[in-house]
Amino acid sequence: MIKINNLTLPFDHLPDEIKKEAAIKLGISEDEILTLKIRRRSLDARAKRPLRRVYAVAVEIRDEASISNRVQRSKDLAIEEEKNYEVPHVNYKGNQERPVIVGTGPAGMFAGLILAEAGFNPILLERGKLARERVKDIDCFWKEGKLNPESNVQFGEGGAGTFSDGKLTTRVKDRHRRVEKILQEMVSAGAPPEILIDHKPHVGTANLVKVVGNLREKIEKLGGEYRFESRVDDLILNGTHVNGVVLASGEQITAAIVVLAIGHSARDTFTMLQARGLTIEPKPFSVGFRIEHAQLLIDQKQYGKHAGHPALGAADYQLSYRTSLGRTVYSFCMCPGGYVIGAASDFDTVVTNGMSQYNRDGKNANSAIVAEVTPADFPAGPLGGFKFQNLWEKKAFELGGGNYFAPAQLVKDFIQGKMTSQLGSVTPTYKPGVQLADLNRALPTDITAAIKEGLGVFNQRLPGFSGPDAIFTGVETRTSSPLRILRGKDGQCVSVKGIYPVGEGSGYAGGIMSSALDGIKAAEKIIHSRDEGGH
């Protein structure tokens, strides 16, 4: 097939115009095109340009040889290689010692899938609950302020990404088709098929709950085993090699391979890992607040007169600025038509996050506005970032009234350093609820000063961004892991062999797609190590 890139059309074009434009690009009649498949689509909404849809399509034509010279001359045309992801296979008997995967977020889930497809019959241990049971615990927290520290937005089947926008964006260009593997598996498990072609694919929370459950069932049918409410509290070591894990119940599971896919919030587990000799180092992360606007405002700023057109959907934005003192401030996890949610996993703390459903039809747009923090900003030691996070999460709990309500403030009042007495037209969506407070007290002065400087620039780029109705809710502290478990080129922990740190918790990935990719790569390394006579 021939792939055509940069095929552009008006944003509100008719479906049959894609084929017509493809024929023009190829210099042939529409009748010569036998089949046409959309490979990618995006929206070009850059300022001072007409809104355009941009496509990459693959076409089959009657006489490919007749346009070979045209294909060679054009930068937008190429012969498409059709290739699928191939699971590595080795001579491994399923009754041999089974790999243990700790955590069932994207990294653990896709490591488990690949190992199961290769016949390794992995055991997946999850400290939280099944997704459908987890939903009940989270609803209870949002409605009644009753937190379950083992079943919440951070812990449970699917990991923290299950309660998010379900963004599947990645810049990775992978010739092995791992990205396509992830997306195709998710569609097979119930995700919208549009994620296969959208430039900025997203699944939405309700769909993700269904997807992770269906992926679990597939892994189980392939010989994998899930065990919920099975927190790992210790490792069994033999010198510098892992021999297994110990559960909170006291049960011991023997394993020469342990994949650590524990996410970025399992502070108790990280404390144990450091005590057991895993080499851990602190790394930068970011903290800030969730900002909310009327979604209509963002639509108008991004789409102009076309705001509200059914062909466009809810608009997003991406903002970044390096302050005069060198600290980066940026928007993170922007959720069009979404909600700000309570994402705490520890008692007496407040943590914000953003979430939206697939149709993104909520009244508000939200995003974290965060500033980078480095090891110089928090206590020394590998776990210093956790101490920093916990300090300010507890402060937010106090400012919110001590009942899991979050402190909130109009952005203009935050900038001016005065208390908010009355909200504007934007109603905060945070669950369980909000308490008006001074967010200048919710983070260190260096951080709040950087955010204020960034807001001034963002308001120039998107007029109204720091307007009278915009509201902040805090605090956003779980943007990424504050530490990294050092690993070698073989994917194993440098200090304890047989342990494969993966995903966000490892410090080498961030977000659903990069974590899932990291899990797949670890599974491949495990499979190949057995092919090379590993044990």
mmCIF file with all atom_site columns, C-alpha atoms in Angstrom, residues 411-496:
data_model
loop_
_atom_site.group_PDB
_atom_site.id
_atom_site.type_symbol
_atom_site.label_atom_id
_atom_site.label_alt_id
_atom_site.label_comp_id
_atom_site.label_asym_id
_atom_site.label_entity_id
_atom_site.label_seq_id
_atom_site.pdbx_PDB_ins_code
_atom_site.Cartn_x
_atom_site.Cartn_y
_atom_site.Cartn_z
_atom_site.occupancy
_atom_site.B_iso_or_equiv
_atom_site.pdbx_formal_charge
_atom_site.auth_seq_id
_atom_site.auth_comp_id
_atom_site.auth_asym_id
_atom_site.auth_atom_id
_atom_site.pdbx_PDB_model_num
ATOM 1  C CA . VAL A 1 411 ? -6.483  32.649 40.463 1.00 0.00 ? 411 VAL A CA 1
ATOM 2  C CA . LYS A 1 412 ? -6.587  36.470 40.503 1.00 0.00 ? 412 LYS A CA 1
ATOM 3  C CA . ASP A 1 413 ? -6.696  36.428 44.314 1.00 0.00 ? 413 ASP A CA 1
ATOM 4  C CA . PHE A 1 414 ? -3.833  33.930 44.451 1.00 0.00 ? 414 PHE A CA 1
ATOM 5  C CA . ILE A 1 415 ? -1.745  36.280 42.305 1.00 0.00 ? 415 ILE A CA 1
ATOM 6  C CA . GLN A 1 416 ? -2.653  39.297 44.465 1.00 0.00 ? 416 GLN A CA 1
ATOM 7  C CA . GLY A 1 417 ? -2.166  37.389 47.718 1.00 0.00 ? 417 GLY A CA 1
ATOM 8  C CA . LYS A 1 418 ? -5.638  37.970 49.130 1.00 0.00 ? 418 LYS A CA 1
ATOM 9  C CA . MET A 1 419 ? -8.386  35.662 50.330 1.00 0.00 ? 419 MET A CA 1
ATOM 10 C CA . THR A 1 420 ? -11.263 34.794 48.025 1.00 0.00 ? 420 THR A CA 1
ATOM 11 C CA . SER A 1 421 ? -14.611 35.827 49.453 1.00 0.00 ? 421 SER A CA 1
ATOM 12 C CA . GLN A 1 422 ? -16.833 34.749 46.575 1.00 0.00 ? 422 GLN A CA 1
ATOM 13 C CA . LEU A 1 423 ? -16.403 32.489 43.543 1.00 0.00 ? 423 LEU A CA 1
ATOM 14 C CA . GLY A 1 424 ? -17.035 33.632 39.990 1.00 0.00 ? 424 GLY A CA 1
ATOM 15 C CA . SER A 1 425 ? -18.945 31.839 37.250 1.00 0.00 ? 425 SER A CA 1
ATOM 16 C CA . VAL A 1 426 ? -16.763 28.705 37.346 1.00 0.00 ? 426 VAL A CA 1
ATOM 17 C CA . THR A 1 427 ? -17.876 26.174 39.955 1.00 0.00 ? 427 THR A CA 1
ATOM 18 C CA . PRO A 1 428 ? -15.008 23.965 41.192 1.00 0.00 ? 428 PRO A CA 1
ATOM 19 C CA . THR A 1 429 ? -15.607 20.282 40.468 1.00 0.00 ? 429 THR A CA 1
ATOM 20 C CA . TYR A 1 430 ? -13.285 18.755 43.080 1.00 0.00 ? 430 TYR A CA 1
ATOM 21 C CA . LYS A 1 431 ? -14.773 15.900 45.059 1.00 0.00 ? 431 LYS A CA 1
ATOM 22 C CA . PRO A 1 432 ? -15.411 15.593 48.033 1.00 0.00 ? 432 PRO A CA 1
ATOM 23 C CA . GLY A 1 433 ? -15.566 19.436 48.060 1.00 0.00 ? 433 GLY A CA 1
ATOM 24 C CA . VAL A 1 434 ? -13.568 22.653 48.468 1.00 0.00 ? 434 VAL A CA 1
ATOM 25 C CA . GLN A 1 435 ? -12.822 25.166 51.202 1.00 0.00 ? 435 GLN A CA 1
ATOM 26 C CA . LEU A 1 436 ? -11.753 28.706 50.300 1.00 0.00 ? 436 LEU A CA 1
ATOM 27 C CA . ALA A 1 437 ? -8.200  29.275 51.527 1.00 0.00 ? 437 ALA A CA 1
ATOM 28 C CA . ASP A 1 438 ? -4.966  31.100 50.715 1.00 0.00 ? 438 ASP A CA 1
ATOM 29 C CA . LEU A 1 439 ? -3.017  28.809 48.380 1.00 0.00 ? 439 LEU A CA 1
ATOM 30 C CA . ASN A 1 440 ? 0.078   30.943 48.858 1.00 0.00 ? 440 ASN A CA 1
ATOM 31 C CA . ARG A 1 441 ? 0.427   28.948 52.083 1.00 0.00 ? 441 ARG A CA 1
ATOM 32 C CA . ALA A 1 442 ? -0.033  25.600 50.324 1.00 0.00 ? 442 ALA A CA 1
ATOM 33 C CA . LEU A 1 443 ? 3.420   25.343 48.706 1.00 0.00 ? 443 LEU A CA 1
ATOM 34 C CA . PRO A 1 444 ? 6.884   26.863 49.260 1.00 0.00 ? 444 PRO A CA 1
ATOM 35 C CA . THR A 1 445 ? 7.281   30.536 48.345 1.00 0.00 ? 445 THR A CA 1
ATOM 36 C CA . ASP A 1 446 ? 9.757   29.759 45.544 1.00 0.00 ? 446 ASP A CA 1
ATOM 37 C CA . ILE A 1 447 ? 7.152   27.514 43.907 1.00 0.00 ? 447 ILE A CA 1
ATOM 38 C CA . THR A 1 448 ? 4.199   29.889 44.252 1.00 0.00 ? 448 THR A CA 1
ATOM 39 C CA . ALA A 1 449 ? 6.331   32.772 42.921 1.00 0.00 ? 449 ALA A CA 1
ATOM 40 C CA . ALA A 1 450 ? 7.295   30.709 39.871 1.00 0.00 ? 450 ALA A CA 1
ATOM 41 C CA . ILE A 1 451 ? 3.662   29.761 39.227 1.00 0.00 ? 451 ILE A CA 1
ATOM 42 C CA . LYS A 1 452 ? 2.603   33.423 39.444 1.00 0.00 ? 452 LYS A CA 1
ATOM 43 C CA . GLU A 1 453 ? 5.262   34.411 36.918 1.00 0.00 ? 453 GLU A CA 1
ATOM 44 C CA . GLY A 1 454 ? 4.144   31.604 34.632 1.00 0.00 ? 454 GLY A CA 1
ATOM 45 C CA . LEU A 1 455 ? 0.494   32.644 34.914 1.00 0.00 ? 455 LEU A CA 1
ATOM 46 C CA . GLY A 1 456 ? 1.371   36.111 33.662 1.00 0.00 ? 456 GLY A CA 1
ATOM 47 C CA . VAL A 1 457 ? 2.898   34.649 30.508 1.00 0.00 ? 457 VAL A CA 1
ATOM 48 C CA . PHE A 1 458 ? 0.106   32.111 30.020 1.00 0.00 ? 458 PHE A CA 1
ATOM 49 C CA . ASN A 1 459 ? -2.465  34.910 30.238 1.00 0.00 ? 459 ASN A CA 1
ATOM 50 C CA . GLN A 1 460 ? -0.690  36.667 27.360 1.00 0.00 ? 460 GLN A CA 1
ATOM 51 C CA . ARG A 1 461 ? -0.745  33.524 25.249 1.00 0.00 ? 461 ARG A CA 1
ATOM 52 C CA . LEU A 1 462 ? -4.357  32.647 26.121 1.00 0.00 ? 462 LEU A CA 1
ATOM 53 C CA . PRO A 1 463 ? -6.083  35.906 27.140 1.00 0.00 ? 463 PRO A CA 1
ATOM 54 C CA . GLY A 1 464 ? -8.423  35.233 30.042 1.00 0.00 ? 464 GLY A CA 1
ATOM 55 C CA . PHE A 1 465 ? -6.368  32.317 31.355 1.00 0.00 ? 465 PHE A CA 1
ATOM 56 C CA . SER A 1 466 ? -5.785  34.154 34.654 1.00 0.00 ? 466 SER A CA 1
ATOM 57 C CA . GLY A 1 467 ? -9.120  35.939 34.387 1.00 0.00 ? 467 GLY A CA 1
ATOM 58 C CA . PRO A 1 468 ? -11.598 36.733 37.160 1.00 0.00 ? 468 PRO A CA 1
ATOM 59 C CA . ASP A 1 469 ? -13.450 33.402 37.026 1.00 0.00 ? 469 ASP A CA 1
ATOM 60 C CA . ALA A 1 470 ? -10.476 30.998 36.843 1.00 0.00 ? 470 ALA A CA 1
ATOM 61 C CA . ILE A 1 471 ? -10.033 28.980 40.026 1.00 0.00 ? 471 ILE A CA 1
ATOM 62 C CA . PHE A 1 472 ? -7.179  27.038 41.588 1.00 0.00 ? 472 PHE A CA 1
ATOM 63 C CA . THR A 1 473 ? -7.612  23.879 43.697 1.00 0.00 ? 473 THR A CA 1
ATOM 64 C CA . GLY A 1 474 ? -4.656  22.288 45.486 1.00 0.00 ? 474 GLY A CA 1
ATOM 65 C CA . VAL A 1 475 ? -2.382  20.552 45.774 1.00 0.00 ? 475 VAL A CA 1
ATOM 66 C CA . GLU A 1 476 ? -1.087  18.656 42.716 1.00 0.00 ? 476 GLU A CA 1
ATOM 67 C CA . THR A 1 477 ? 1.943   16.643 43.851 1.00 0.00 ? 477 THR A CA 1
ATOM 68 C CA . ARG A 1 478 ? 1.831   13.281 42.052 1.00 0.00 ? 478 ARG A CA 1
ATOM 69 C CA . THR A 1 479 ? 2.918   14.435 38.588 1.00 0.00 ? 479 THR A CA 1
ATOM 70 C CA . SER A 1 480 ? 5.708   11.859 38.366 1.00 0.00 ? 480 SER A CA 1
ATOM 71 C CA . SER A 1 481 ? 7.901   9.713  40.557 1.00 0.00 ? 481 SER A CA 1
ATOM 72 C CA . PRO A 1 482 ? 10.213  11.679 42.866 1.00 0.00 ? 482 PRO A CA 1
ATOM 73 C CA . LEU A 1 483 ? 12.818  8.922  42.640 1.00 0.00 ? 483 LEU A CA 1
ATOM 74 C CA . ARG A 1 484 ? 14.428  6.422  40.283 1.00 0.00 ? 484 ARG A CA 1
ATOM 75 C CA . ILE A 1 485 ? 15.352  2.786  40.917 1.00 0.00 ? 485 ILE A CA 1
ATOM 76 C CA . LEU A 1 486 ? 18.609  2.424  39.027 1.00 0.00 ? 486 LEU A CA 1
ATOM 77 C CA . ARG A 1 487 ? 18.631  -0.331 36.422 1.00 0.00 ? 487 ARG A CA 1
ATOM 78 C CA . GLY A 1 488 ? 21.112  -1.566 33.843 1.00 0.00 ? 488 GLY A CA 1
ATOM 79 C CA . LYS A 1 489 ? 20.833  -2.080 30.104 1.00 0.00 ? 489 LYS A CA 1
ATOM 80 C CA . ASP A 1 490 ? 19.441  -5.541 30.825 1.00 0.00 ? 490 ASP A CA 1
ATOM 81 C CA . GLY A 1 491 ? 16.493  -3.892 32.593 1.00 0.00 ? 491 GLY A CA 1
ATOM 82 C CA . GLN A 1 492 ? 17.454  -5.316 35.985 1.00 0.00 ? 492 GLN A CA 1
ATOM 83 C CA . CYS A 1 493 ? 18.082  -3.394 39.176 1.00 0.00 ? 493 CYS A CA 1
ATOM 84 C CA . VAL A 1 494 ? 21.812  -2.675 39.373 1.00 0.00 ? 494 VAL A CA 1
ATOM 85 C CA . SER A 1 495 ? 22.088  -3.915 42.960 1.00 0.00 ? 495 SER A CA 1
ATOM 86 C CA . VAL A 1 496 ? 19.662  -6.878 43.056 1.00 0.00 ? 496 VAL A CA 1
#
